[in-house]
Amino acid sequence: MGEQLQIAIFSSGLWQNKHEIAQLTGLDPVFCRAQGPIPANLTAICGWGYKESAITARKIAADLQLPYWAIEDGFIRAIMPGIAEPSISMLVDRSRIFYDSTLPSDLHKKIALCSGESTDKKNQAQHVIDLLTTSHITKYNNFDPDVIPECLNKKRYNKKILVIDQTFGDAAISGAGASLNTFVSMVNYALENEANAEIIIKTHPDVAAGLKRGLIDISLQDDRVTLLTQKISPWRLFEYVSEVHTVSSQLGLEAVLFGHKVHCWGQAFYSGWGLTTDHFNGNSTPRVKQDRHQLAKVIYLDYLKYFDHWNRELIDFDTAIDQIVYLREKYLLHPYKVYGFLPRLAQKALYTNLFRPKKRI
């Protein structure tokens, strides 16, 4: 019997996900130190995406001429913002990572290969979109889908334009060839070209939670600007706006799936496929025209993998949605705080067992 092929992990934080990584990669995770011995039978080295925390892993992979595989949370994560709760969706990208446009990622390649999808696959994609929208599921889900912030019900102008903020240091910004100036241009464009519209600036959940800071100047002196910091389902929010402006936010993807006109100011993974109005001025990778159903299927059914909240075994998309809906219902009845200062093992023990049902979902 041959020796089990291994994948090296150099981060103690990522090591907490070794069980999930084994299922994502089909390899046996082994923890290594940068200055320590490296196993001889490594197939690859993995790290958290292409963020600064993965620089060591990427450098060692390059030095050893081994593949670097990027591990990331998926587009449906948990109830609360932050990293304390286990992520219900994760991914491994063996080429690059979805938010980095400098080279094609596995996701880019999968989307590019879509052509003439069968009726069955289109039905699968429509099911994904329907389930996301009717269940009101997004990355973080600590909101009541039926609660609408008062500012959205005020009809001050003919229409509402949504402008999406992101967080400072977000790798999806630099990965999309964007910067702080991109956000300035986006806001100025919306103000100058929508004279009869209210501009709704949506802050990021991590900013609203006090975990990070945003990039858009929230002190804008313009009567047409409304700052939306309250928690709300994105799918409910889309019902109140006419168009959406984004740099590379996941909300932009969700707006595309909703069917809105989306102005994209960075080279996001969902731009350039003929589904967005693109304002990106840098060098862009050529992309074949697709439709939103192809995007939905590839992203949510092919690219992401889903894990049971409690036992961390692989589950399907529908079960993942059911679990998030269940957890949100419990959260709304019994709100809890996320204690980020707890040791990682204590966090895992606490949040993995939170609201464990008597029967498996």
Coordinates of C-alpha atoms in Angstrom, one line a residue:
M1 CA 0.0 0.0 0.0
G2 CA 1.5 3.3 -1.1
E3 CA 2.3 6.2 1.3
Q4 CA -0.5 8.8 1.7
L5 CA 0.2 11.9 -0.4
Q6 CA 0.4 15.0 1.8
I7 CA -0.3 18.7 1.6
A8 CA 1.7 21.1 3.8
I9 CA 0.2 23.8 6.0
F10 CA 2.4 26.5 7.5
S11 CA -0.3 28.5 9.4
S12 CA -1.6 27.5 12.8
G13 CA -4.9 29.2 12.0
L14 CA -5.3 27.2 8.7
W15 CA -4.3 24.1 10.6
Q16 CA -7.6 24.3 12.5
N17 CA -9.3 23.5 9.2
K18 CA -7.2 20.4 8.5
H19 CA -10.2 18.1 8.4
E20 CA -11.9 20.3 5.8
I21 CA -8.7 20.7 3.8
A22 CA -8.3 16.9 3.6
Q23 CA -11.8 16.6 2.1
L24 CA -11.2 19.6 -0.2
T25 CA -7.9 18.3 -1.6
G26 CA -8.0 14.5 -1.1
L27 CA -4.6 14.8 0.5
D28 CA -3.3 14.2 4.1
P29 CA -2.6 17.6 5.7
V30 CA 0.7 17.9 7.6
F31 CA 1.8 20.9 9.7
C32 CA 5.2 22.3 8.9
R33 CA 7.3 25.1 10.3
A34 CA 9.1 27.5 7.9
Q35 CA 12.5 26.7 9.4
G36 CA 11.7 23.0 10.1
P37 CA 12.0 19.8 8.0
I38 CA 9.7 19.4 5.0
P39 CA 8.2 16.0 4.2
A40 CA 9.6 14.4 1.0
N41 CA 6.2 13.2 -0.3
L42 CA 4.4 16.5 -0.5
T43 CA 2.0 16.9 -3.4
A44 CA 1.3 20.6 -2.7
I45 CA 1.5 23.4 -0.2
C46 CA -1.6 25.4 0.8
G47 CA -2.4 28.7 2.4
W48 CA -5.2 31.2 2.9
G49 CA -5.8 32.6 -0.6
Y50 CA -3.2 35.0 -1.9
K51 CA -3.2 37.2 1.2
E52 CA -0.2 38.4 3.1
S53 CA -0.6 35.6 5.7
A54 CA 0.1 33.1 2.9
I55 CA 3.4 34.7 1.7
T56 CA 5.6 32.2 3.6
A57 CA 3.7 29.2 2.2
R58 CA 3.8 30.6 -1.4
K59 CA 7.6 31.3 -1.1
I60 CA 8.4 27.8 0.2
A61 CA 6.2 26.3 -2.6
A62 CA 8.1 28.3 -5.2
D63 CA 11.5 27.4 -3.6
L64 CA 10.6 23.7 -3.6
Q65 CA 9.0 23.9 -7.1
L66 CA 5.7 22.5 -5.6
P67 CA 2.2 23.7 -6.5
Y68 CA 0.6 26.3 -4.2
W69 CA -3.1 25.7 -3.6
A70 CA -5.2 28.5 -2.2
I71 CA -7.8 27.7 0.5
E72 CA -10.6 30.2 1.1
D73 CA -14.0 30.6 2.7
G74 CA -16.8 30.4 0.2
F75 CA -19.6 32.9 -0.5
I76 CA -21.9 31.5 2.2
R77 CA -19.9 31.6 5.4
A78 CA -21.8 31.8 8.7
I79 CA -24.3 33.8 10.8
M80 CA -22.0 36.4 12.3
P81 CA -19.1 38.4 10.7
G82 CA -15.6 37.5 11.7
I83 CA -13.8 34.1 11.7
A84 CA -15.0 32.6 15.0
E85 CA -17.8 30.5 13.5
P86 CA -16.9 27.6 11.2
S87 CA -17.5 28.4 7.5
I88 CA -20.3 26.4 5.9
S89 CA -18.6 26.8 2.5
M90 CA -15.0 26.6 1.5
L91 CA -12.9 26.1 -1.7
V92 CA -9.6 25.1 -3.0
D93 CA -8.2 26.8 -6.1
R94 CA -5.2 25.1 -7.7
S95 CA -4.5 27.8 -10.2
R96 CA -4.8 31.2 -8.4
I97 CA -7.8 32.5 -6.5
F98 CA -11.1 34.0 -7.6
Y99 CA -10.5 37.5 -6.4
D100 CA -7.1 37.9 -8.1
S101 CA -7.5 38.9 -11.7
T102 CA -3.7 38.8 -12.6
L103 CA -3.9 35.2 -13.6
P104 CA -6.9 32.9 -14.4
S105 CA -8.2 31.0 -11.4
D106 CA -9.9 27.7 -11.4
L107 CA -13.2 29.6 -11.2
H108 CA -12.3 31.7 -14.3
K109 CA -11.4 28.5 -16.2
K110 CA -14.7 26.8 -15.2
I111 CA -16.8 29.8 -16.3
A112 CA -14.9 30.2 -19.5
L113 CA -15.6 26.5 -20.4
C114 CA -19.4 27.0 -20.1
S115 CA -21.2 27.0 -23.4
G116 CA -24.7 25.9 -24.4
E117 CA -25.6 24.6 -21.0
S118 CA -28.3 21.9 -21.0
T119 CA -31.9 22.5 -19.8
D120 CA -31.1 20.4 -16.8
K121 CA -28.1 22.5 -15.8
K122 CA -30.0 25.7 -16.3
N123 CA -32.7 24.4 -14.1
Q124 CA -30.1 23.6 -11.5
A125 CA -28.8 27.1 -11.7
Q126 CA -32.2 28.6 -11.4
H127 CA -32.8 26.5 -8.3
V128 CA -29.6 28.0 -6.8
I129 CA -30.7 31.5 -7.5
D130 CA -34.2 30.9 -6.2
L131 CA -33.0 29.3 -3.0
L132 CA -30.5 32.1 -2.3
T133 CA -33.2 34.8 -2.9
T134 CA -36.2 33.2 -1.2
S135 CA -34.1 32.0 1.8
H136 CA -32.2 35.3 1.9
I137 CA -28.8 33.8 2.2
T138 CA -25.5 35.6 1.7
K139 CA -22.0 35.5 3.2
Y140 CA -23.0 36.7 6.7
N141 CA -26.6 36.1 7.8
N142 CA -27.2 37.9 11.2
F143 CA -30.2 39.8 9.9
D144 CA -34.0 39.4 10.0
P145 CA -35.1 39.0 6.3
D146 CA -38.4 40.7 7.1
V147 CA -36.9 43.9 8.7
I148 CA -36.4 46.8 6.3
P149 CA -34.4 49.9 7.5
E150 CA -36.7 53.0 7.6
C151 CA -34.5 54.9 5.2
L152 CA -35.4 52.6 2.3
N153 CA -39.1 53.2 2.6
K154 CA -38.6 57.0 2.2
K155 CA -39.3 58.1 -1.4
R156 CA -37.2 61.2 -1.7
Y157 CA -36.1 60.8 -5.3
N158 CA -37.3 59.1 -8.5
K159 CA -35.0 56.1 -7.9
K160 CA -32.3 54.7 -5.6
I161 CA -28.8 53.8 -6.7
L162 CA -26.8 51.4 -4.5
V163 CA -23.1 52.0 -4.1
I164 CA -21.2 49.2 -2.2
D165 CA -18.3 49.9 0.1
Q166 CA -15.7 47.3 1.0
T167 CA -13.1 47.0 3.7
F168 CA -9.6 48.5 3.9
G169 CA -7.0 45.9 3.0
D170 CA -9.5 43.6 1.3
A171 CA -7.5 41.4 -1.1
A172 CA -10.4 41.5 -3.5
I173 CA -9.7 45.2 -4.2
S174 CA -6.1 45.0 -5.2
G175 CA -6.8 41.7 -6.9
A176 CA -9.3 43.4 -9.1
G177 CA -6.7 46.1 -10.0
A178 CA -8.5 48.7 -7.9
S179 CA -7.5 51.1 -5.2
L180 CA -8.9 53.8 -2.9
N181 CA -9.1 56.1 -6.0
T182 CA -11.4 53.6 -7.7
F183 CA -14.0 54.0 -4.9
V184 CA -13.7 57.8 -5.2
S185 CA -14.3 57.6 -9.0
M186 CA -17.3 55.3 -8.4
V187 CA -19.0 57.6 -5.9
N188 CA -18.3 60.7 -8.0
Y189 CA -19.7 59.0 -11.1
A190 CA -22.9 58.0 -9.3
L191 CA -23.4 61.5 -8.0
E192 CA -22.7 63.2 -11.3
N193 CA -24.7 60.9 -13.5
E194 CA -27.7 60.3 -11.3
A195 CA -28.9 63.8 -10.5
N196 CA -32.4 62.7 -9.7
A197 CA -31.5 59.6 -7.7
E198 CA -30.8 58.9 -4.0
I199 CA -27.4 57.3 -3.6
I200 CA -27.5 54.5 -1.0
I201 CA -24.0 53.7 0.3
K202 CA -24.0 50.3 1.8
T203 CA -21.3 49.7 4.4
H204 CA -19.6 46.3 4.8
P205 CA -20.9 44.1 7.7
D206 CA -17.4 44.0 9.2
V207 CA -17.4 47.8 9.2
A208 CA -20.8 48.0 10.8
A209 CA -19.6 45.4 13.4
G210 CA -16.6 47.6 14.2
L211 CA -14.1 44.9 13.0
K212 CA -12.7 46.8 10.0
R213 CA -12.9 50.2 8.3
G214 CA -14.3 51.0 4.9
L215 CA -13.0 53.0 1.9
I216 CA -15.8 55.3 1.0
D217 CA -15.8 58.7 2.7
I218 CA -19.0 58.5 4.8
S219 CA -18.9 62.2 5.6
L220 CA -20.0 63.1 2.1
Q221 CA -21.8 66.5 2.1
D222 CA -24.6 65.7 -0.3
D223 CA -28.3 65.6 0.5
R224 CA -28.8 62.8 -1.9
V225 CA -26.5 60.4 0.0
T226 CA -27.9 58.0 2.5
L227 CA -25.6 55.8 4.5
L228 CA -27.0 52.3 5.1
T229 CA -25.3 50.7 8.1
Q230 CA -28.2 48.5 9.3
K231 CA -28.3 44.8 8.7
I232 CA -30.5 43.8 5.8
S233 CA -30.8 40.9 3.4
P234 CA -29.1 41.8 0.2
W235 CA -32.0 40.2 -1.7
R236 CA -34.4 42.5 0.1
L237 CA -32.2 45.5 -0.5
F238 CA -32.2 44.8 -4.3
E239 CA -35.9 45.2 -4.3
Y240 CA -35.5 48.9 -3.4
V241 CA -32.8 50.0 -5.8
S242 CA -32.6 50.4 -9.6
E243 CA -28.9 49.9 -10.2
V244 CA -25.8 48.8 -8.4
H245 CA -22.2 50.2 -8.3
T246 CA -19.5 48.0 -7.0
V247 CA -15.7 47.5 -7.2
S248 CA -15.4 43.8 -6.6
S249 CA -17.8 43.1 -3.7
Q250 CA -19.7 39.8 -3.4
L251 CA -22.9 42.0 -3.3
G252 CA -22.1 42.8 -6.9
L253 CA -22.3 39.1 -7.8
E254 CA -25.5 38.8 -6.0
A255 CA -26.9 41.8 -7.8
V256 CA -26.0 40.2 -11.1
L257 CA -27.8 37.0 -10.1
F258 CA -30.8 39.1 -9.0
G259 CA -30.9 40.5 -12.5
H260 CA -30.0 44.2 -11.8
K261 CA -27.8 46.4 -13.9
V262 CA -24.5 46.3 -12.2
H263 CA -21.7 48.8 -12.8
C264 CA -18.4 47.1 -12.0
W265 CA -15.3 49.4 -11.3
G266 CA -12.7 46.7 -10.7
Q267 CA -12.0 43.5 -12.6
A268 CA -14.1 41.3 -10.4
F269 CA -14.5 37.6 -11.1
Y270 CA -18.1 38.2 -12.2
S271 CA -17.3 41.2 -14.5
G272 CA -16.3 41.0 -18.2
W273 CA -18.7 38.1 -19.0
G274 CA -21.3 40.5 -20.6
L275 CA -23.3 40.7 -17.4
T276 CA -22.0 44.0 -16.0
T277 CA -21.3 47.5 -17.2
D278 CA -17.6 47.6 -16.8
H279 CA -15.6 50.8 -15.9
F280 CA -12.3 49.1 -15.3
N281 CA -9.5 50.9 -17.2
G282 CA -6.6 48.5 -16.6
N283 CA -5.4 45.5 -18.6
S284 CA -8.2 42.9 -18.5
T285 CA -8.2 39.2 -19.3
P286 CA -10.5 38.5 -22.3
R287 CA -13.7 36.7 -21.2
V288 CA -16.4 34.9 -23.2
K289 CA -19.9 36.1 -22.8
Q290 CA -22.0 34.1 -20.4
D291 CA -25.4 34.3 -18.7
R292 CA -26.2 34.6 -15.0
H293 CA -27.4 31.0 -14.8
Q294 CA -24.0 29.7 -15.9
L295 CA -22.3 31.9 -13.4
A296 CA -24.6 30.7 -10.6
K297 CA -24.1 27.0 -11.3
V298 CA -20.3 27.2 -11.7
I299 CA -19.8 29.3 -8.6
Y300 CA -22.2 27.7 -6.1
L301 CA -22.3 24.1 -7.4
D302 CA -18.9 23.5 -9.0
Y303 CA -16.4 25.8 -7.3
L304 CA -17.6 25.7 -3.7
K305 CA -17.8 22.8 -1.3
Y306 CA -20.1 22.7 1.7
F307 CA -19.5 21.4 5.2
D308 CA -22.0 20.4 8.0
H309 CA -21.9 23.1 10.6
W310 CA -21.6 20.5 13.4
N311 CA -19.6 17.5 12.2
R312 CA -17.7 19.2 9.4
E313 CA -18.4 16.5 6.8
L314 CA -19.3 17.3 3.2
I315 CA -22.9 18.2 2.5
D316 CA -24.8 19.4 -0.6
F317 CA -25.9 23.0 -1.4
D318 CA -29.5 22.5 -0.3
T319 CA -28.5 21.1 3.0
A320 CA -26.1 24.0 3.6
I321 CA -28.9 26.5 2.9
D322 CA -31.2 24.6 5.3
Q323 CA -28.5 24.7 8.1
I324 CA -27.9 28.4 7.7
V325 CA -31.6 29.1 7.7
Y326 CA -32.0 27.0 10.9
L327 CA -29.0 28.7 12.6
R328 CA -30.4 32.2 11.7
E329 CA -33.8 31.3 13.1
K330 CA -32.1 30.2 16.4
Y331 CA -29.9 33.3 16.4
L332 CA -32.9 35.7 16.0
L333 CA -34.6 34.0 19.0
H334 CA -31.4 33.9 21.1
P335 CA -28.9 36.5 19.8
Y336 CA -25.3 35.8 20.8
K337 CA -22.0 37.6 20.6
V338 CA -18.9 36.3 18.9
Y339 CA -16.0 36.2 21.3
G340 CA -13.0 36.8 19.1
F341 CA -10.5 36.8 22.0
L342 CA -11.1 33.1 22.8
P343 CA -8.3 30.6 21.8
R344 CA -9.0 29.0 18.5
L345 CA -9.8 25.6 19.9
A346 CA -12.3 27.2 22.4
Q347 CA -13.9 29.1 19.6
K348 CA -14.3 25.9 17.6
A349 CA -15.7 24.0 20.5
L350 CA -18.2 26.8 21.3
Y351 CA -19.5 27.8 17.9
T352 CA -19.4 24.4 16.2
N353 CA -21.8 23.1 18.9
L354 CA -24.0 26.1 19.1
F355 CA -27.7 25.3 18.5
R356 CA -26.9 21.6 17.7
P357 CA -30.2 20.1 16.7
K358 CA -31.5 16.8 18.1
K359 CA -32.1 15.6 14.5
R360 CA -29.6 16.0 11.7
I361 CA -30.6 18.7 9.2

